[in-house]
Coordinates of C-alpha atoms in Angstrom, one line a residue:
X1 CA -19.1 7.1 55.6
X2 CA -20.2 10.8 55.8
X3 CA -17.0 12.4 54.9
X4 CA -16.7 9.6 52.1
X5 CA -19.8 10.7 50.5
X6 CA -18.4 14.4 51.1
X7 CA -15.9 13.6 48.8
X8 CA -18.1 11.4 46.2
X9 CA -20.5 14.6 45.7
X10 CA -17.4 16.8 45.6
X11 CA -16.0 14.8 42.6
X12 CA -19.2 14.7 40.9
X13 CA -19.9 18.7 40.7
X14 CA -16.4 18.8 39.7
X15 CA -17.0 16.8 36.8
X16 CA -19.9 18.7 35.8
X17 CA -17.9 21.7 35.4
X18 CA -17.0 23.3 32.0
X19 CA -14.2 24.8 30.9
X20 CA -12.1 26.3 27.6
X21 CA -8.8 25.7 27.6
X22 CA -6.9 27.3 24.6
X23 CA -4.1 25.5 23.2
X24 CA -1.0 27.4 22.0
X25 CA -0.6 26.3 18.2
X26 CA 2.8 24.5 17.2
X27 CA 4.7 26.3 14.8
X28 CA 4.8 24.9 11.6
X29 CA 6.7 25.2 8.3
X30 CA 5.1 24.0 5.6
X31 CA 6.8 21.3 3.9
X32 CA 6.5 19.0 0.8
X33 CA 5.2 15.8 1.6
X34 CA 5.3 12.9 -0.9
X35 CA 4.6 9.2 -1.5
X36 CA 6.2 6.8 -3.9
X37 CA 7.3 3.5 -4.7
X38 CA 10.2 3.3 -7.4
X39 CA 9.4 -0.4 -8.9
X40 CA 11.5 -2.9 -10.7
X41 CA 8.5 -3.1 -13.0
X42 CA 7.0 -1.0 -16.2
X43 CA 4.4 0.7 -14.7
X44 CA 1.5 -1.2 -14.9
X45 CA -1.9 1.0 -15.2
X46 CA -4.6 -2.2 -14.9
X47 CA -3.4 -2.5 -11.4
X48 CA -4.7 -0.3 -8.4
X49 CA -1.4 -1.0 -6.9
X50 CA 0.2 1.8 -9.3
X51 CA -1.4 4.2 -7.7
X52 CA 1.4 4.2 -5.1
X53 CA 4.1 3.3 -7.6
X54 CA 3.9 7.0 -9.2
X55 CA 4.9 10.2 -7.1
X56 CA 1.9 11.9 -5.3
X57 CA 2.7 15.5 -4.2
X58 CA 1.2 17.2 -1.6
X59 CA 2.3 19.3 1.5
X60 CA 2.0 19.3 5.0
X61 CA -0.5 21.3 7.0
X62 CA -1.0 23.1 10.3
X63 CA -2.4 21.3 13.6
X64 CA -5.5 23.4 13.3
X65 CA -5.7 23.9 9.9
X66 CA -9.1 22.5 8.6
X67 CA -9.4 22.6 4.6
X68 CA -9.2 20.0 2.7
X69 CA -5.1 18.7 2.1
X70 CA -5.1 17.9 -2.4
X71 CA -2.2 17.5 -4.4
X72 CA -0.1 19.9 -6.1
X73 CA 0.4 19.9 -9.4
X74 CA 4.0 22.6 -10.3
X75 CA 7.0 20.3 -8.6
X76 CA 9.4 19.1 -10.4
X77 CA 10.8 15.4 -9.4
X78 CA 13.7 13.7 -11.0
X79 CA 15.3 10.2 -9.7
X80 CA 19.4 10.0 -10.2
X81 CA 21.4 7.2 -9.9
X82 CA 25.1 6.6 -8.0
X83 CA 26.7 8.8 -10.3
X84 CA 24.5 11.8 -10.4
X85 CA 22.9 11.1 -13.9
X86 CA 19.7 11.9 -14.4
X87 CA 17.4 8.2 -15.3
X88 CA 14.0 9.3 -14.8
X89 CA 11.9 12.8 -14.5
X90 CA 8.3 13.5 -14.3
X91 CA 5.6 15.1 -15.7
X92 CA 1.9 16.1 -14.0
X93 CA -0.9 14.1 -14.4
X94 CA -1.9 10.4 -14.3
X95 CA -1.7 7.9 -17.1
X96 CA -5.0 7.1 -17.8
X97 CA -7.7 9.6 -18.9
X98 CA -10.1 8.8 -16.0
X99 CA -9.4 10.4 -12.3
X100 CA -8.7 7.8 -9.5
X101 CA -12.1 8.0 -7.9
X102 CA -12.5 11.5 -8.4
X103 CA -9.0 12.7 -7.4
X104 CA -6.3 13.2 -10.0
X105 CA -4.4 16.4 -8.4
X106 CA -0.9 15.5 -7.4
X107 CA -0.2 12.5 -9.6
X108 CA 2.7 12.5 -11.9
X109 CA 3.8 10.4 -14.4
X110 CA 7.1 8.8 -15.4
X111 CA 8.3 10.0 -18.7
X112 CA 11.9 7.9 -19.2
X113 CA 10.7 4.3 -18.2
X114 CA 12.6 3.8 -15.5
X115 CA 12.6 0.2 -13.5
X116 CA 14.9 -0.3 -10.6
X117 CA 17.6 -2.4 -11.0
X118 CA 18.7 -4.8 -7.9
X119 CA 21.4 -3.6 -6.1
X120 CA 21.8 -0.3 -7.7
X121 CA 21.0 3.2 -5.8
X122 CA 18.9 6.0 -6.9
X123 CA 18.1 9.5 -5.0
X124 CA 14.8 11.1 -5.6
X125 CA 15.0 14.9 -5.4
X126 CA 11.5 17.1 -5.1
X127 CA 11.4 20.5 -5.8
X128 CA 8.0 22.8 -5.7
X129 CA 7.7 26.8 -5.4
X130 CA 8.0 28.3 -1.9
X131 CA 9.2 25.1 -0.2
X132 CA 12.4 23.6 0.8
X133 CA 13.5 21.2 -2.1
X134 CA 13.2 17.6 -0.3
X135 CA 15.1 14.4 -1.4
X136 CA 15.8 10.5 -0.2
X137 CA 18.0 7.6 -1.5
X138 CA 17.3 3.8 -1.8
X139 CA 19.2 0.9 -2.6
X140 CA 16.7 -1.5 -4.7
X141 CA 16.2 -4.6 -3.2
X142 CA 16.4 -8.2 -4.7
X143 CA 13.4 -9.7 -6.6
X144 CA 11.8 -12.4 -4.6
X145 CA 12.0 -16.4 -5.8
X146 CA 8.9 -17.7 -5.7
X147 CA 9.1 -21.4 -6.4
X148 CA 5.3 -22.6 -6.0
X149 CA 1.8 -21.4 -4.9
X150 CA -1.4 -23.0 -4.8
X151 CA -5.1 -22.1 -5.0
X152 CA -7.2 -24.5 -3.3
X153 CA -11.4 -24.0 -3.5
X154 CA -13.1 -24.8 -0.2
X155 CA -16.8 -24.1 -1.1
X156 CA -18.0 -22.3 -4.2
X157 CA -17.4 -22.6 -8.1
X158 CA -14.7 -20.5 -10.1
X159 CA -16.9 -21.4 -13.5
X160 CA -18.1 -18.3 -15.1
X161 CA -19.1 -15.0 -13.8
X162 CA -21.1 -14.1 -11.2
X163 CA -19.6 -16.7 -8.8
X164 CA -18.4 -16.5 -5.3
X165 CA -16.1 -18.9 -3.2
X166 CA -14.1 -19.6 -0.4
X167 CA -10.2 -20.6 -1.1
X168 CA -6.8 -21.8 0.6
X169 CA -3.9 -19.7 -1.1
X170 CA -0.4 -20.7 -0.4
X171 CA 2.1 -19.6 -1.7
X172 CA 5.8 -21.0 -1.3
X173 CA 9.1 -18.8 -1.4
X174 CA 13.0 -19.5 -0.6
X175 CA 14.5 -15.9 1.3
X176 CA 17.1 -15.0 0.1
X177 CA 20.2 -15.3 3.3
X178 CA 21.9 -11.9 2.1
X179 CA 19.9 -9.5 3.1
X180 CA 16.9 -8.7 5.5
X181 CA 13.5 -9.4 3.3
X182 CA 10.1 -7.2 3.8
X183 CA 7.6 -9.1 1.6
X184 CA 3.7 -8.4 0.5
X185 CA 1.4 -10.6 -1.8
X186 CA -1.3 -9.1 -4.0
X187 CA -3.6 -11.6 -5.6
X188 CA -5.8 -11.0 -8.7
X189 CA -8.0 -13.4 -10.8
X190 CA -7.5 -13.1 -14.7
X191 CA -9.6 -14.6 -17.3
X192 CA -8.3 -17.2 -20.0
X193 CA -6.7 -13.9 -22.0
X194 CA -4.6 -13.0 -19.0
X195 CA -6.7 -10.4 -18.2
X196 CA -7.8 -8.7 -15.0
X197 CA -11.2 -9.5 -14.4
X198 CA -13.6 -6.5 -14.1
X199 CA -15.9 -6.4 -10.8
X200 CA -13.8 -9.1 -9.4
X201 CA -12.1 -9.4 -5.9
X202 CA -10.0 -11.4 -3.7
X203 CA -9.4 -11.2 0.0
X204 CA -8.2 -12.6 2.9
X205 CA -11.3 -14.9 5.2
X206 CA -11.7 -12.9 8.0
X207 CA -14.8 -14.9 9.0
X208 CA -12.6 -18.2 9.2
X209 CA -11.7 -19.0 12.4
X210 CA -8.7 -21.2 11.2
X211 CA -7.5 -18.4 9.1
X212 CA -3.7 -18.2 10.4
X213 CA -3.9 -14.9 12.0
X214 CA -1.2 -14.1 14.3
X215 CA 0.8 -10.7 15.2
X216 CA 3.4 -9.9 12.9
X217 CA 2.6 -12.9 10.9
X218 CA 0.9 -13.3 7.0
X219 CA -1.9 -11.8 5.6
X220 CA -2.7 -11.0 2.2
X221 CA -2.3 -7.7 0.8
X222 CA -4.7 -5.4 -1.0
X223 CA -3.5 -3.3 -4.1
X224 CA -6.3 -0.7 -3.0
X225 CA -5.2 3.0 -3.6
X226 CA -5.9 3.7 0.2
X227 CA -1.9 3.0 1.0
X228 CA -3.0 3.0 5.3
X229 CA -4.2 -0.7 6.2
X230 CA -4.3 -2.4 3.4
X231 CA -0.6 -2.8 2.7
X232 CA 0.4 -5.9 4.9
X233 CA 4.0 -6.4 4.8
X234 CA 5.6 -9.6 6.3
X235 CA 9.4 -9.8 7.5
X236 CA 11.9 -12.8 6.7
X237 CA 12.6 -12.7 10.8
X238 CA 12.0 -16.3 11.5
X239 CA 12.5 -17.5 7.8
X240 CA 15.7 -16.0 7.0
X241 CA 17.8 -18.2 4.6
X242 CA 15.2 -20.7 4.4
X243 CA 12.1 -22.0 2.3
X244 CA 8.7 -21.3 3.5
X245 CA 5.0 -20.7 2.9
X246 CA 2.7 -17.5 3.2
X247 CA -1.0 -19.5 3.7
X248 CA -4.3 -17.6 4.1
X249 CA -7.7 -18.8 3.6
X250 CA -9.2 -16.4 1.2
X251 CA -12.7 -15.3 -0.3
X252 CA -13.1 -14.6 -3.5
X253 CA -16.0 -13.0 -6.2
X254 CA -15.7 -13.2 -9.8
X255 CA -18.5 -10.4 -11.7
X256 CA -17.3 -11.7 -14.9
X257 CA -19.8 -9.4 -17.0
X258 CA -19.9 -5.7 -18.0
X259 CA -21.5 -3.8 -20.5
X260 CA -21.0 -0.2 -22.2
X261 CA -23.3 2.3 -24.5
X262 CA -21.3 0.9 -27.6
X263 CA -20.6 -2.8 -26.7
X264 CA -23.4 -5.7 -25.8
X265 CA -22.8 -7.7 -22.2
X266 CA -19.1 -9.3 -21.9
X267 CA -18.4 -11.9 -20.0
X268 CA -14.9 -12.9 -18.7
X269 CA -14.4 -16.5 -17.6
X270 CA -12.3 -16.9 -14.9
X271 CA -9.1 -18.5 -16.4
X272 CA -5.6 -17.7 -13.6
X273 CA -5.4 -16.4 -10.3
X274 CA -1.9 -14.3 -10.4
X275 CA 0.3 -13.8 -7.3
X276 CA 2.2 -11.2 -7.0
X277 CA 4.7 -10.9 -4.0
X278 CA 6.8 -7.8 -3.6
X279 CA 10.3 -7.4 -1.8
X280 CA 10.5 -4.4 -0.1
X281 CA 12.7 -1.6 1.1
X282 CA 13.4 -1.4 4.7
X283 CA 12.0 2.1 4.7
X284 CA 8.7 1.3 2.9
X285 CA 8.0 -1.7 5.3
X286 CA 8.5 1.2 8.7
X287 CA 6.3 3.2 6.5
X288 CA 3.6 0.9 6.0
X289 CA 3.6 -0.8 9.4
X290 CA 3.8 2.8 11.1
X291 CA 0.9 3.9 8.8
X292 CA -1.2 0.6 10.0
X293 CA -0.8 1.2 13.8
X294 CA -1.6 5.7 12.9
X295 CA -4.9 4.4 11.2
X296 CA -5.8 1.7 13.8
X297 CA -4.9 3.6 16.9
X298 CA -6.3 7.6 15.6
X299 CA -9.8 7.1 16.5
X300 CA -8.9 5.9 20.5
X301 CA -8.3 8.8 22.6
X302 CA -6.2 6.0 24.9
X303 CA -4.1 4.6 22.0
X304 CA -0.6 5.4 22.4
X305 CA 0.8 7.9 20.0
X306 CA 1.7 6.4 16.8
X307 CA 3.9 8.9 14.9
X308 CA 4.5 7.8 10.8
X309 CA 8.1 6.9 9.9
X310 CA 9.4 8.6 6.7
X311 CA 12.4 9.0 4.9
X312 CA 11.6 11.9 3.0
X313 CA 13.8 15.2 4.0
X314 CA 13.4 17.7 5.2
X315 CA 9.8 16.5 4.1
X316 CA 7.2 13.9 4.9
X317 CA 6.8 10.7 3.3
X318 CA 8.4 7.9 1.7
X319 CA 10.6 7.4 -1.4
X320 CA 10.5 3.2 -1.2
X321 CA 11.8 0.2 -3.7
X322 CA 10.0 -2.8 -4.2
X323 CA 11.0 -5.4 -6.5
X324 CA 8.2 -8.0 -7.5
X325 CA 7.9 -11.8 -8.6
X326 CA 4.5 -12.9 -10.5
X327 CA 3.4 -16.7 -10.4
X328 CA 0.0 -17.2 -12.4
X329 CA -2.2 -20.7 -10.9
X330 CA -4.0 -22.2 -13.8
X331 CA -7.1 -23.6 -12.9
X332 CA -8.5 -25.3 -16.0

């Protein structure tokens, strides 16, 4: 017992010892670093979700290196297709006149309308001064077949604004056999124009205990401009070739009413709920599910390492397709 203590007292004063240990820096070359989504879509600028679907530029950083990362502005980024002709460059900037909550640096904008066409492959190149021009290639994937979805309420109203509600959403789809399918769903609630609702949201119940939450299995997207956890991608695995249904139980909050300096209080009735469900690349689903596990696991000092897959080289980042299918649920 006495020499067990011995060592017991030993470990302690260890433990209260201090020490500073330097740490050799890595080398690092700076690289471009870049994040787009080419979309078999026009750009669509009353969606958050087009906030990924237009190049953001930036560059990679040291280990140690503590400013803060922005975007960069001077690159120049053109998309070609198989046969080396030029179908889309861009300019700087973003396409509406207000920043995206306060940041606007590194955005570019598309200035030939290019939407991916299934099937065909494009290579985005990325040049900027005093780094190594980056580039990746895609083939666009097919558009999803969504054949029915549903919007059941649960508790709540959907008259009017100011309302708030729990749903079931589900939402039917035939995969197509062909090819491996990486699919996310983004809902939105319109008013009887067809138009998004202002101060409005829709998300998946995580207070529901029968919500159908299982690993690797559906949940319901966010078209947030954060790209890390709120991208939820689901994969054909067990569906391949087959009909089946994504369900969720969702909550829901219509606002309904705004007001400006030169208009008197608006209020949007609550008219569709629209669908949206993306087909991904291959690349963009790694991507996303890689970036999930980085931002869940970064804060645990006894995570395992969880290293973001990209595709852009000899860069960072992703250069990803996504074709999308819209199905709009009447509800009066």
């Amino acid at each position: 017992m006495k020499k067990l203590s011995s060592i017991l007292l030993l470990t302690l004063g260890l433990a209260g010892c201090e020490s500073t240990v330097t740490l050799p820096e890595p080398a690092h070359t700076p690289r471009i670093a870049l994040l787009y989504t080419l979309s078999d879509q026009p750009l669509d600028t009353s969606s958050n979700l087009m906030v990924t679907r237009q190049p953001f530029v930036s560059y990679s950083q040291r280990v140690f290196d503590t400013k803060a990362l922005m975007g960069r502005d001077d690159a120049t980024i053109e998309i070609e297709d198989e046969g080396g002709t030029v179908v889309e460059r861009f300019k700087a900037g973003y396409p509406r006149k207000q920043n995206v909550y306060g940041r606007s640096s590194g955005y570019y904008t598309p200035t030939m309308g290019l939407v991916g066409q299934a099937g065909r492959t494009y290579t985005l190149r990325t040049s900027m001064p005093g780094f190594e021009t980056v580039e990746s290639t895609l083939t666009m994937p097919t558009k999803p077949v969504i054949d029915d979805a549903t919007f059941v309420v649960r508790s709540g109203g959907v008259l009017g604004g100011n309302t708030q509600g729990k749903a079931r959403l589900t939402i039917t789809l035939t995969d197509n056999p062909t090819t491996a399918n990486y699919y996310a769903a983004f809902v939105r609630l319109l008013d009887k124009q067809g138009k998004p609702i202002l101060n409005s949201s829709i998300y998946t119940d995580f207070e529901d205990q029968n919500s159908d939450f299982e690993i690797g299995r559906f949940e319901l997207s966010s078209d947030s401009y954060y790209f890390g956890n709120n991208l939820k991608p689901y994969a054909d695995t067990n569906v391949s070739g087959k009909q089946f249904s994504l369900s969720a139980n969702v909550q829901y909050y219509v606002g309904g009413c705004y007001s400006s300096p030169s208009r008197p209080v608006v209020c949007q009735e609550l008219g569709y709920v629209e669908v949206k469900v993306s087909n991904m690349t291959p690349d963009a689903y790694r991507f996303y599910q890689s970036s999930r596990s980085y931002n869940d696991t970064r804060d645990n000092p006894f995570a395992e390492p969880a290293p973001l897959a990209f595709n852009i080289k000899p860069g960072y980042g992703l250069f990803g397709g996504a074709a999308d299918a819209t199905y709009r649920i009447k509800l009066f």
